[in-house]
Each structure stands twice: as C-alpha cells, then as structure tokens.
Coordinates of C-alpha atoms in Angstrom, one line a residue:
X1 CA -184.2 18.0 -31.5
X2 CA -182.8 14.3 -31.6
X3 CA -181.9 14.7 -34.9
X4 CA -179.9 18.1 -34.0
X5 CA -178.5 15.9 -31.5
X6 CA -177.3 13.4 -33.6
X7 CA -175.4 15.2 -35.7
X8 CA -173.7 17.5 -32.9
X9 CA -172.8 14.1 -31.7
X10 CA -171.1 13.1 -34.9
X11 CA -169.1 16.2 -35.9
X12 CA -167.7 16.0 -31.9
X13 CA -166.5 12.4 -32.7
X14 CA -164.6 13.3 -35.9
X15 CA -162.9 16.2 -34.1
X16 CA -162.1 13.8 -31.5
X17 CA -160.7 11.4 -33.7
X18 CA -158.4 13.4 -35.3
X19 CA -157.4 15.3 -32.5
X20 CA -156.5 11.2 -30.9
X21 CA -154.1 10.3 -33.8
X22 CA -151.9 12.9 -32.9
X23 CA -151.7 12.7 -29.0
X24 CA -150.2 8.9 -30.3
X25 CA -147.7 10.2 -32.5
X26 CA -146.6 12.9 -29.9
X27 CA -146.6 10.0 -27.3
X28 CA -144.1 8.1 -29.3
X29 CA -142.3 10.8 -29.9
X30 CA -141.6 11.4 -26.1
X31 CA -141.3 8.1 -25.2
X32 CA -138.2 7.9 -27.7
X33 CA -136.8 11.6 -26.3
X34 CA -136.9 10.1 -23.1
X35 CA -135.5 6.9 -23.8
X36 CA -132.8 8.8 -25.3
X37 CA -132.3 11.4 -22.8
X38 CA -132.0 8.2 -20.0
X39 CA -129.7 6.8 -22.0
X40 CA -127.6 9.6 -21.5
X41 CA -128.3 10.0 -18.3
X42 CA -127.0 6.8 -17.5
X43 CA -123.7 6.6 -20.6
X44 CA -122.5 9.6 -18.1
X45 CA -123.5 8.2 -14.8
X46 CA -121.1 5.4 -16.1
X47 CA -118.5 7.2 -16.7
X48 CA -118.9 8.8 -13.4
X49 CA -119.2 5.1 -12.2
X50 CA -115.8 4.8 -13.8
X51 CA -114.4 8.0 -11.9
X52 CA -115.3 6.9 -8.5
X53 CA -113.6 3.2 -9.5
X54 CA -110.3 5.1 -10.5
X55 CA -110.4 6.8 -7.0
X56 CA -111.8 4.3 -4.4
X57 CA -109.2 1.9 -6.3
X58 CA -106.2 4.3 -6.0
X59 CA -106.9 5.5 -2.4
X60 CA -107.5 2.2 -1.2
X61 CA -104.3 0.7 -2.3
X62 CA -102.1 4.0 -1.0
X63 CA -104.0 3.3 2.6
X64 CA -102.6 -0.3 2.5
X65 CA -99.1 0.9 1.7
X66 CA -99.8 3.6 4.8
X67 CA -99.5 1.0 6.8
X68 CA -95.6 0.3 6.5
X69 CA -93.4 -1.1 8.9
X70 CA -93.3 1.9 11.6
X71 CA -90.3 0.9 13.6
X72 CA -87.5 0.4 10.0
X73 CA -89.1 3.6 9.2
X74 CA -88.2 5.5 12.4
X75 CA -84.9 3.9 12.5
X76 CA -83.9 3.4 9.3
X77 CA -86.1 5.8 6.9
X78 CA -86.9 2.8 4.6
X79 CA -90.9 2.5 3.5
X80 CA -91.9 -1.1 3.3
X81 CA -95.0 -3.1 3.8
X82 CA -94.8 -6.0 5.8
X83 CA -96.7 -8.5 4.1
X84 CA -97.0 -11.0 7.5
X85 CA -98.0 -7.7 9.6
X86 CA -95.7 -8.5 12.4
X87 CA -96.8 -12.5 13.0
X88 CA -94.1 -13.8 11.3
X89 CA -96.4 -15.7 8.8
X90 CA -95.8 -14.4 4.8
X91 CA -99.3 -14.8 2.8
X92 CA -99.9 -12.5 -0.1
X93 CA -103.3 -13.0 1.2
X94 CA -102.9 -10.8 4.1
X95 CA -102.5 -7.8 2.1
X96 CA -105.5 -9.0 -0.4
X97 CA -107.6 -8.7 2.7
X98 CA -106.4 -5.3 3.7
X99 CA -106.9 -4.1 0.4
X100 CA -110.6 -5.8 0.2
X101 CA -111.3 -3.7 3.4
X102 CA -110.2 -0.7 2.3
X103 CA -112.3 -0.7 -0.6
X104 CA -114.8 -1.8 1.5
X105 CA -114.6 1.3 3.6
X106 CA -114.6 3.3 0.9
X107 CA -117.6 2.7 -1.2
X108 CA -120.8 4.0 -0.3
X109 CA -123.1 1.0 -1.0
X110 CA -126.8 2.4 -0.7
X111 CA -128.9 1.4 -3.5
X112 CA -130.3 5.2 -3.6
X113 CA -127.2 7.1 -4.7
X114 CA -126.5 7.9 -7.7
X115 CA -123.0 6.2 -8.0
X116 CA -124.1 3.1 -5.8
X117 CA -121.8 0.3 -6.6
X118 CA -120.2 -2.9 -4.7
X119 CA -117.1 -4.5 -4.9
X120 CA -117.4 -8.3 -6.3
X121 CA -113.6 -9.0 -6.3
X122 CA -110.6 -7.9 -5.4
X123 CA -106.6 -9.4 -5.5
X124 CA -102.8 -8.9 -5.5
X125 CA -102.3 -10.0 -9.2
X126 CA -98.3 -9.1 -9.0
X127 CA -95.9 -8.1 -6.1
X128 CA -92.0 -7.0 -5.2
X129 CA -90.4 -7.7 -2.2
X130 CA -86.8 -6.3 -0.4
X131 CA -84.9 -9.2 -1.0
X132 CA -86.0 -9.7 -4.9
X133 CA -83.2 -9.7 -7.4
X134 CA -80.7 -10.4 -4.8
X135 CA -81.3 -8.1 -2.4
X136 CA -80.9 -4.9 -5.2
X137 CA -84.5 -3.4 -4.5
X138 CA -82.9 -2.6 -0.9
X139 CA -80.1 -1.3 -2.8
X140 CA -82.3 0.6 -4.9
X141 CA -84.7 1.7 -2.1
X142 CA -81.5 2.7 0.6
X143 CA -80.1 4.6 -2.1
X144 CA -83.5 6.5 -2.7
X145 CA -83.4 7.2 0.7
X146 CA -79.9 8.7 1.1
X147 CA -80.4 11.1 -1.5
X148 CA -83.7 11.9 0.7
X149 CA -81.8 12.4 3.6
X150 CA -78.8 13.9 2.4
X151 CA -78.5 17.8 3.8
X152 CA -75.5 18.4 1.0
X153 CA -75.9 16.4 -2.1
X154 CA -72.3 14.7 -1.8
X155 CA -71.3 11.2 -2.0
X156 CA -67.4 10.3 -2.6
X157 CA -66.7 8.7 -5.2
X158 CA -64.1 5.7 -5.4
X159 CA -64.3 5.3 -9.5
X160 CA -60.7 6.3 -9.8
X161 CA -59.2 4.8 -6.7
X162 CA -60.8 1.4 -7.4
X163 CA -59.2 1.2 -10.9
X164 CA -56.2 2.6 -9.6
X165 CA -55.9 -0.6 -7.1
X166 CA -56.6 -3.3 -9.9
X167 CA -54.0 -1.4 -12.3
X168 CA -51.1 -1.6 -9.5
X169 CA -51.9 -4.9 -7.9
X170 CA -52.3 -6.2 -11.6
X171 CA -48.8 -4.4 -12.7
X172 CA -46.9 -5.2 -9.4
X173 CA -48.1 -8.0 -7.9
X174 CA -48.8 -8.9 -4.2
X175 CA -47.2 -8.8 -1.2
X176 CA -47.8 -12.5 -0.3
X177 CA -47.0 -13.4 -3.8
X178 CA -43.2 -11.7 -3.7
X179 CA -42.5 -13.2 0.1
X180 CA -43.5 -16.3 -1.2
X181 CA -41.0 -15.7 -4.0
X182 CA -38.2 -14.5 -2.2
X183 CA -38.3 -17.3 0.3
X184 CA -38.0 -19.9 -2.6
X185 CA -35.2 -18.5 -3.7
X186 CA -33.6 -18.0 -0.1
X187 CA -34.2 -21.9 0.4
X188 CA -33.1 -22.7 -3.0
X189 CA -29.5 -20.9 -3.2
X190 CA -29.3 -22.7 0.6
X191 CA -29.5 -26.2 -1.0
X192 CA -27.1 -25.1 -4.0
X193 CA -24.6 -23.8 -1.3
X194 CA -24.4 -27.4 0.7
X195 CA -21.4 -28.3 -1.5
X196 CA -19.2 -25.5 -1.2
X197 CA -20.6 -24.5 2.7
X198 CA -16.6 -22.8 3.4
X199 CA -16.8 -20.2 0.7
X200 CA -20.5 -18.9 0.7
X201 CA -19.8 -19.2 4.7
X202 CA -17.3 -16.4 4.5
X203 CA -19.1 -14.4 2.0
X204 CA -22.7 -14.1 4.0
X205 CA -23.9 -11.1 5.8
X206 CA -23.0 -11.2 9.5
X207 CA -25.7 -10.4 12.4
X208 CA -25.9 -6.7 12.0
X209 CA -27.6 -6.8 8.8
X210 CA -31.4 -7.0 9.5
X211 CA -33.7 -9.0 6.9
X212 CA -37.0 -7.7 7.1
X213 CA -38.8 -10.5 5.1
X214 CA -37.9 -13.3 8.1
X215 CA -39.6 -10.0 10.1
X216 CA -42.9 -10.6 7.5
X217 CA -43.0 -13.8 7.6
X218 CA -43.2 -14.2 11.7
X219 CA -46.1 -10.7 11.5
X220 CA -47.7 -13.3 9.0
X221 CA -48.2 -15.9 11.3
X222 CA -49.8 -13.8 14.4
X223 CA -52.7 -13.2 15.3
X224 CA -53.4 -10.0 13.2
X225 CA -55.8 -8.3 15.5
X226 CA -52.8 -8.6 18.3
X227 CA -50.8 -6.3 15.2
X228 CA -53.1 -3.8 14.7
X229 CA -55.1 -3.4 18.0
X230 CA -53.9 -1.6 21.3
X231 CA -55.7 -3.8 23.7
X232 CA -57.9 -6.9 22.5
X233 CA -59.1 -6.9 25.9
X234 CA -61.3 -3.9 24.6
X235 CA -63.3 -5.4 21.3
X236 CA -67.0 -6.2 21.6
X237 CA -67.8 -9.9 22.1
X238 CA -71.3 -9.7 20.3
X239 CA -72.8 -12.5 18.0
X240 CA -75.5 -13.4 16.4
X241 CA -76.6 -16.4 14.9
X242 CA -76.2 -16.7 10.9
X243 CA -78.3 -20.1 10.8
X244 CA -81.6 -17.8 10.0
X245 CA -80.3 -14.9 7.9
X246 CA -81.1 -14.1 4.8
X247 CA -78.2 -15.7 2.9
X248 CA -78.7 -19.3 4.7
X249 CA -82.6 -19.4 4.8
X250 CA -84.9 -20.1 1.9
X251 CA -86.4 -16.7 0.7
X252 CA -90.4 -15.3 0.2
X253 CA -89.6 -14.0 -3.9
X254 CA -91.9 -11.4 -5.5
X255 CA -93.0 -11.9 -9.2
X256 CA -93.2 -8.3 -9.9
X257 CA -90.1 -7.5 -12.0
X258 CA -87.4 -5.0 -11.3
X259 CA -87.5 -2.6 -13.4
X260 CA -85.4 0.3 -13.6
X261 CA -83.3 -0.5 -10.4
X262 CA -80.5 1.4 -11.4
X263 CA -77.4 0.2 -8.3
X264 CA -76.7 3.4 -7.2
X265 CA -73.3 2.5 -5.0
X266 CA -72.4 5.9 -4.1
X267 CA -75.7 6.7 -2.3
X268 CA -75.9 2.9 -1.4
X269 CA -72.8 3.4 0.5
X270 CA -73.7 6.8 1.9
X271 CA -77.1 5.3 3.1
X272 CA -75.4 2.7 5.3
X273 CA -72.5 5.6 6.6
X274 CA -75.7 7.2 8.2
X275 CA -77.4 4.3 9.4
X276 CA -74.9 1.4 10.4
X277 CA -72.3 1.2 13.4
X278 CA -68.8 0.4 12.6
X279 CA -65.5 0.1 15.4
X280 CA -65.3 3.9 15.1
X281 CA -68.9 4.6 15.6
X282 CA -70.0 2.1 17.8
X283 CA -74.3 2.0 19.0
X284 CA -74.5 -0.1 21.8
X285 CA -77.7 -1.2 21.7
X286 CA -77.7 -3.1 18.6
X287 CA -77.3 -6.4 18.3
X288 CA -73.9 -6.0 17.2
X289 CA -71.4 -2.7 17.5
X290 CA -69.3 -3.7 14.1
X291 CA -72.1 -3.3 11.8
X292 CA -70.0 -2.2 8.9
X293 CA -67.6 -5.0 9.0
X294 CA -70.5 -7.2 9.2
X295 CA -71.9 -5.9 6.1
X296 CA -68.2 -6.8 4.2
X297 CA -67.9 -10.2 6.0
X298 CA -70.7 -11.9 7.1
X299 CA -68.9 -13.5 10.1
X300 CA -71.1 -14.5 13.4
X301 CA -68.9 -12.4 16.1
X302 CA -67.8 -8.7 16.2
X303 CA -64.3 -9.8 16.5
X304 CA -64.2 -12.0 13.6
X305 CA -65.8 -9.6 11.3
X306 CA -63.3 -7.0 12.9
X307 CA -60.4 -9.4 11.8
X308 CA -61.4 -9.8 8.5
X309 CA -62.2 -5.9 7.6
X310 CA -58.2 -5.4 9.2
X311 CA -57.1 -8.1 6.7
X312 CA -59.0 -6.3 4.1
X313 CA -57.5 -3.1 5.3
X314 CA -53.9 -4.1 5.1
X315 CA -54.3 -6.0 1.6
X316 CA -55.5 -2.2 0.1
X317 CA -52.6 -0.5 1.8
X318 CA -50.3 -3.4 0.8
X319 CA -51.3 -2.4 -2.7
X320 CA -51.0 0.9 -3.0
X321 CA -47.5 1.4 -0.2
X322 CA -46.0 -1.1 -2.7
X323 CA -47.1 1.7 -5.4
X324 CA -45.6 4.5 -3.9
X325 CA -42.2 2.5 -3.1
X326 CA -41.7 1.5 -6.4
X327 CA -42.1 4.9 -7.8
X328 CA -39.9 6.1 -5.1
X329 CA -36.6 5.8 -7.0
X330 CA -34.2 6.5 -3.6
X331 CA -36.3 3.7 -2.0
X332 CA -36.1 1.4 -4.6
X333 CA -32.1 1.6 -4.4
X334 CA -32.1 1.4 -0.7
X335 CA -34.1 -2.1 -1.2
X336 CA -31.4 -3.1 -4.1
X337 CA -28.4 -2.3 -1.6
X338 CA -29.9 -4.5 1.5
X339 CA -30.9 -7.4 -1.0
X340 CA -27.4 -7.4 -2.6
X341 CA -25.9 -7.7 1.1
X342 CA -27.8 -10.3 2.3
X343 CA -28.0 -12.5 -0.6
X344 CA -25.1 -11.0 -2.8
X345 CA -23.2 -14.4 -1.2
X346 CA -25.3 -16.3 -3.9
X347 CA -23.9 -14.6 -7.6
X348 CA -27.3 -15.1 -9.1
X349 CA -29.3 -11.9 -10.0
X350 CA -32.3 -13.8 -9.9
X351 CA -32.0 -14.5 -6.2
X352 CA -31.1 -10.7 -5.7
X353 CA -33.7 -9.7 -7.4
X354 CA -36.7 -11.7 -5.7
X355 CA -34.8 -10.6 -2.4
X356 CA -35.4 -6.9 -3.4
X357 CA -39.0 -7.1 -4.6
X358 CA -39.7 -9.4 -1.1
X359 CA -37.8 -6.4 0.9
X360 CA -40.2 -3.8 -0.9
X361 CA -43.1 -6.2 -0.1
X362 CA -42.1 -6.5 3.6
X363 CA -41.4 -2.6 3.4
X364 CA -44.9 -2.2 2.4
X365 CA -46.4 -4.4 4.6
X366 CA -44.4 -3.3 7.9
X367 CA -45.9 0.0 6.7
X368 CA -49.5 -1.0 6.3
X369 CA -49.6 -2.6 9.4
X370 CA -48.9 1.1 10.9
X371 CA -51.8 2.7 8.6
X372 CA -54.3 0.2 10.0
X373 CA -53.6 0.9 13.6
X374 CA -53.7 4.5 12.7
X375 CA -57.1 4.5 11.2
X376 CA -58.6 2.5 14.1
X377 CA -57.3 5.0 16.4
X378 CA -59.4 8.0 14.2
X379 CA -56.0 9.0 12.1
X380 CA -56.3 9.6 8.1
X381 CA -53.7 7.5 5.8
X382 CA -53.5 8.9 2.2
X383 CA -54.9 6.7 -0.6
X384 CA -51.2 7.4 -2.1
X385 CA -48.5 8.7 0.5
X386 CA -45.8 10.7 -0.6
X387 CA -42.7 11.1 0.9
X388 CA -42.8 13.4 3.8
X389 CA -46.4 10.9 4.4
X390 CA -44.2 7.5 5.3
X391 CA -43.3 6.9 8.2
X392 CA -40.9 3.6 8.5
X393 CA -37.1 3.3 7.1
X394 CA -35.7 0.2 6.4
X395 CA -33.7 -1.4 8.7
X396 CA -36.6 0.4 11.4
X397 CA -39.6 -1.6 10.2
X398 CA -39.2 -4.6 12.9
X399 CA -39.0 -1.6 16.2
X400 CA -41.8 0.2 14.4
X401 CA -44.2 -2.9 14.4
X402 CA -43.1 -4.2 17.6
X403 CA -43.0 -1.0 19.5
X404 CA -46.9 -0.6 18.4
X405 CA -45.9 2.6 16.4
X406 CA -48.5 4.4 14.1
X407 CA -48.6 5.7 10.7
X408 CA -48.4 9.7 10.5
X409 CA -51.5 11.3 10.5
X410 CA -52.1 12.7 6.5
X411 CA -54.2 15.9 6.8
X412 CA -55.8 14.8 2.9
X413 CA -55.8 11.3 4.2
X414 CA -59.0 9.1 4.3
X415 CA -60.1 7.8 7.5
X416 CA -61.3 4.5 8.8
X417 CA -64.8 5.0 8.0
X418 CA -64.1 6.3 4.2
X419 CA -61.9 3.5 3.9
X420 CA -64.8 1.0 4.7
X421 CA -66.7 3.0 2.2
X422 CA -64.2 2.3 -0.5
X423 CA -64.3 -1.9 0.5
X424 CA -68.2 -2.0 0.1
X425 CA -67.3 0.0 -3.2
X426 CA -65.5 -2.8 -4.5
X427 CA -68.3 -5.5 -3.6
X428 CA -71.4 -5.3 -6.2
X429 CA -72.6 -8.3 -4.9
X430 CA -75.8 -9.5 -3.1
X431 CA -74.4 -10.8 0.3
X432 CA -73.5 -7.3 1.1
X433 CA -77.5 -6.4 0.7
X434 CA -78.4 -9.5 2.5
X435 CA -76.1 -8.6 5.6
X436 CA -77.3 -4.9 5.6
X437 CA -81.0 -6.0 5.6
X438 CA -79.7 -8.9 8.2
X439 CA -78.8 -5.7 10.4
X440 CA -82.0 -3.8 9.8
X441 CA -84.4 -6.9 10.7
X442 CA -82.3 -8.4 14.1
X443 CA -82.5 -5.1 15.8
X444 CA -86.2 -4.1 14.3
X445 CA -86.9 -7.3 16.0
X446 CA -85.2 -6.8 19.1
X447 CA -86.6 -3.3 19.7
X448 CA -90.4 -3.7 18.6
X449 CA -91.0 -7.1 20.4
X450 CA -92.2 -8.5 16.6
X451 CA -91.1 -11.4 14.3
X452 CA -89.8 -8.9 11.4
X453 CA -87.9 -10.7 8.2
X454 CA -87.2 -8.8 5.2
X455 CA -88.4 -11.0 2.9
X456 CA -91.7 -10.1 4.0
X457 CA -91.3 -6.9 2.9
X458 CA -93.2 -5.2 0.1
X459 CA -91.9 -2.2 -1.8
X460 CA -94.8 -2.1 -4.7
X461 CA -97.5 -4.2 -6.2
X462 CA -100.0 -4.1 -9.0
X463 CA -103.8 -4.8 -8.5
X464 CA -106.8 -6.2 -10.0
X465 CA -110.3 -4.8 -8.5
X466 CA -113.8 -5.1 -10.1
X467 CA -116.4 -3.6 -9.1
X468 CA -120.5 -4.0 -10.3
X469 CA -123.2 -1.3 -10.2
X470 CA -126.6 -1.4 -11.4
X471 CA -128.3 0.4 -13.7
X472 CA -130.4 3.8 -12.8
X473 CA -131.9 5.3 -15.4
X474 CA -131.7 2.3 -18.0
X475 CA -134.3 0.6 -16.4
X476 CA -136.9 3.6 -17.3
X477 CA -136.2 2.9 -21.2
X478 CA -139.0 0.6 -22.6
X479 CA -137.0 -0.5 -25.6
X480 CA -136.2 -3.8 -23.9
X481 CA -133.3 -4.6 -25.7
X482 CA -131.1 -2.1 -24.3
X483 CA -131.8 -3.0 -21.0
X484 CA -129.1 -4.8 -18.9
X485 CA -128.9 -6.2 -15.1
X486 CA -125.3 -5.2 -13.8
X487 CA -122.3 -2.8 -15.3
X488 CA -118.8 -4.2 -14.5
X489 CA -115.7 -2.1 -13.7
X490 CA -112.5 -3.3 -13.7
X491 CA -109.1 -1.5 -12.3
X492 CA -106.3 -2.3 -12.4
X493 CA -103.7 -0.3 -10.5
X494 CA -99.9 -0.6 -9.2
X495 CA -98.1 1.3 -6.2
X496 CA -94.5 1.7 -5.5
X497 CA -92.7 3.5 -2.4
X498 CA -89.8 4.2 -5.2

C-alpha cells in the first residue's frame, strides 16, 4: 500500500510541475499587459493633465484682466488693467501675484484625483502698457472702442480737405507772410519818396480811401480772444498742473511689442467727439471744460488752450478765404483797384502788387476772424465759401470786425466741433495721445478717490506658468526604468483687450 502510495505521489508531482511552468509564463504575460495597459492609462491621463493646464492657464489670466479699471471703463469705455491696482505704486509684480492666485484658486490639488496637479511657478514674461509707442496703443484701443460704440458706422473723413489746405497755403502763401510783404514795400517806397516829398505828396490817396492792411496789422496785435469772443468775462478759469502729466514725467514702458496698431484717425477722432468736452459742449465737472482744445494744445488753463485752438482756427480759415478770393476773379480786381489807389503814388508794380496780395490777405483775415466768432456761437462756416457764403466787402471789413459782426451761417458748412475734428486730423503725433489720456486719468482720479496714471495701465500680456503632477498609474509598472517622480507642464499664454 506504501508502495501504491509512492507512486500516486510521484505522477501528482509531475502533473504539478508542468501545470507550474505555465502559471509563470501566464504571469509574465500579465504583468507586461498590465504594465502596458498603465502606461496608457497614464500617456492619456497626461494629456488630460495637459487639457486642464490649457484651461486653468487661460481662465486664470482672463480673471486677472476681469479686473480692469472700473471707473475709465464706465466713463470712458476703455478696458485696461491697472497694474498698481489703485495705490499708485507700478510693479509687474502685482499682477504676477494676481495671476499666481488665480491659478491657485483654480486647481484642485488633492493627491486622490485623477488630474491632481500644483502650480510650481508662475510670471509675467512680457507686457503692454497705454502709453507704449507713444501713446498709439490708446490710439489703437480709443479707436477700437469708437467703432464699438458707434450706433451708425460713420466717421468724416478730412483726407481731401487736409490736402486741399497744404496745396493752397503751399501755392498761395500766408496771410502773415503777404502783410509782412506789403508793409516792406509800404516803408520802402516811403524812404525812396524823402527826396521828391512835393510830387508823391500831391499824388497820394486822400483820407477817404480806407487801407485795410494798417486795419490787420492793429487786429494783429490784440488780444485775439477779445476779437473772436462776445464776453471774456464768460470763459472757464480752470487749470491744471502739467508738471506731472504724461509728456513731462518719466514713463512705466512695456516690452511687449506693438503689433498690428494700425492709427486709425477717423475713429480716433470720433472716440474723443463722444467722450471729451470742448467750449461748445462744455461738462462741468471735469477738471477742465475745454477738453478738446486741451488735447490740440497742451496749455495749463482753459483760456489759454482756448486762445490757441482760435489761432488755429483763424490760420485754417485764413487759408482757404484766401483760396476762394483768389479764384474769385471780380474780387481779385476789386483788390487791384484799392492797391493801385493807395500806393499807385509810387510807379512801381512791385509795390502795387505786394499791396494787392496784403489787401487779399487782410480781406481774408477780416473774414476769418467773422467765421471763428460764428462757429463759437454754434454757426457752420463752409470748408470753401462761395459767393453768396461771404459776408464782408472791402472797404466794410474794419465796421464788420469792430462792430463784432459774424460770418453767415452756411447750411453745408462745418461747425465748431467738426472743425476741431479736422485740427486733431492734421496732428499724428503722440502729445495729442498723451493729453487725451492726461484727461482720462485727472478726472478718473478726481471722481474715484484713487491715484490712477496711465502708464500703469495694461492692455495685454503674455505668460509663462508651469505646473507639476505626479504620476498615477506609472508607479504600478514594475519595469523600473520607466518610472519617473514628477511630469512638468508648461504654458505659455498671452491676453489682449484688442
């Protein structure tokens, strides 16, 4: 029976045996299928890893730019991130650490989930600010906004009338240019006359026969608000300092470069028609009521920048009344017939002449004078006038001016505040964006009780985040060469309000 024993033992054993060598070859086999089958377990839970980057980046870094400056935006409709938030002190660092929350707040950090990860770094590796590229990212960004607002798409347009200008001003000259010239020729046939005084005394024009140029020259020398204003007495006495605005202080500059900032003047001007004062539209409680003619001056007072925009005003009208007059052959003769009596006496053609272009150019001026006063009382005055559009003769110029008469109203005329538009037109430069962002951040300031300057501003940025999560399912794989402590996840991601 021990022998029957035995062998039952023995044939058990080789069954055994057999049956052992392949329960190790199927347990390699698994082992592999499931080291492969973690491994792709955790090649998509990276790429899923990689998902959630893309979004916490991207929503983290449109919550920091949610926080733009409320007040310009209420006011003015601009979007822009101020970088000091409100405390007057710029650091790139403040918006770093915004951002660093946000991403923060954001993540879901539990070592459990399945996308578990943690932020290990996080920065503001390139920025723009308002005032970068001379002020032209305003430009940009207030012509953005225009086009926003606008209810009809519809901005004028002053191509034509600004080439029209330079053309006659280049072709006919300037009114300061032919009084000067007629005066020197005045004074010099007066010296050549001191040696025969008895028969040039006989032949010069008696009292009746008005000069308009000595007219000019005394309009010159007044005060030129007195010319075109009804009562002084009545102009805003506002100021502000210029020692701290943005074209006398040293500037925060961005190192993000503009890029596709095309200066889009129409809209540009457009955008400050809605949103800036002028002496016909006048918002008393900003820190100054002529906004406009701040824009185009830069003065410290109301009534300086209001003197300059009038000298402005009468220089365009100067040009293009000194247009029409030439064209206007019955005109023209009229100015021949009064230069040859008052300074026929001299037989030199060259004196008559400079006489009759300084009488068109006193004409012209005496007539400008009357289209400035118009427009600041709400008239229109024609880019061109034609002849049933002019209003003063030419022995009537001196009552006209002194009498405080006014140009006729032109029914396809422009008025004052298209004639403003027109002036900003002409200047491409950066002090008018400086001086419209000067407007924006003294009353911002005034009315939300915070230190607000422009240069502070941010309109976009680029980022740099990284992120680290560790591995899940890679730990379970007993091939130890594939296993790893941390996955890194870098983003990079950039934010305009454009």
């Amino acid at each position: 029976m021990s022998v029957n024993c035995l062998q039952n033992f023995q044939k058990m054993q080789k069954q055994y045996s057999k049956k052992a060598s392949i329960t190790v070859f199927l347990t390699m086999l698994i082992l592999l299928s499931a080291s492969f089958f973690f491994a792709l377990l955790e090649t998509a839970r990276i790429r899923g890893l990689g998902t959630k980057a893309d979004i916490v980046s991207d929503a983290a870094l449109e919550s920091v730019f949610a926080e733009y400056q409320k007040e310009v935006y209420e006011n003015y409709g601009l979007l822009m991130l101020d970088c000091a938030y409100g405390n007057g002190n710029f650091a790139i660092e403040n918006v770093e650490r915004h951002l660093q929350e946000k991403n923060l707040n954001n993540l879901k950090q539990s070592d459990k989930e399945l996308y578990g990860m943690y932020l290990t770094d996080c920065k503001i590796s390139r920025y723009q600010l308002l005032t970068d590229d001379g002020g032209n990212v305003f430009r940009h960004l207030a012509a953005q906004t225009a086009k926003r607002e606008a209810v009809i798409p519809e901005v004028d347009n002053f191509a034509g009338e600004i080439q029209e200008k330079e053309t006659l001003e280049r072709e006919n000259g300037t009114v300061e240019e032919h009084l000067e010239e007629a005066n020197k020729k005045r004074e010099e046939a007066e010296q050549a006359e001191k040696g025969e005084e008895n028969n040039i005394a006989a032949q010069k024009p008696q009292g009746e026969v008005k000069n308009p140029i000595e007219d000019a020259n005394q309009w010159k020398k007044s005060s030129i608000l007195s010319l075109v204003v009804r009562d002084e007495s009545s102009l805003s006495n506002k100021a502000i300092s210029l020692e701290h605005t943005l074209e006398h202080r040293q500037k925060e500059a961005g190192n993000l470069p503009v890029q596709g900032a095309i200066l889009e003047e129409l809209w540009f001007a457009k955008y400050l028609e809605t949103h800036m004062s002028s002496y016909r539209q006048v918002q008393s409680n900003h820190a100054l009521d002529y906004e406009w003619e701040y824009i185009l001056n830069g003065e410290s007072t109301d009534r300086d920048n209001l003197k300059e925009t009038v000298k402005s005003l009468i220089t365009i009208r100067e040009i293009a009344n000194m247009g029409y007059l030439i064209r206007d052959q019955q005109k023209c003769i009229e100015a021949q017939e009064l230069a040859t009596a008052l300074m026929g006496w001299s037989m030199n053609p060259a004196v008559i002449s400079a006489t009759k272009w300084g009488i068109i150019a006193a004409w012209a001026y005496s007539e400008s004078i009357l289209d400035v006063r118009a427009l600041l009382e709400g008239r229109k005055i024609a880019w061109i006038k034609n002849a049933e559009q002019w209003t003063t003769g030419i022995n009537q110029t001196s009552e006209a001016v002194d009498g405080f008469a006014m140009a006729k109203d032109c029914e396809n005329g422009w008025d004052y505040m298209k004639y403003l538009k027109f002036l900003v037109s002409m200047k491409k430069n950066s002090a008018v964006n400086y001086r419209s962002m000067d407007i924006i951040e003294v009353n911002t300031s005034a009315i939300s009780g915070k230190s607000i300057q422009m240069d502070h501003m941010m309109t976009g940025c680029e980022s740099e985040v990284t992120y680290e999560a560790e591995p899940l399912f890679w730990n379970l794989i007993t091939i130890k060469t594939l296993g790893m402590e941390t996955f890194r996840i870098d983003r990079s991601n950039q934010y305009t309000y454009f």
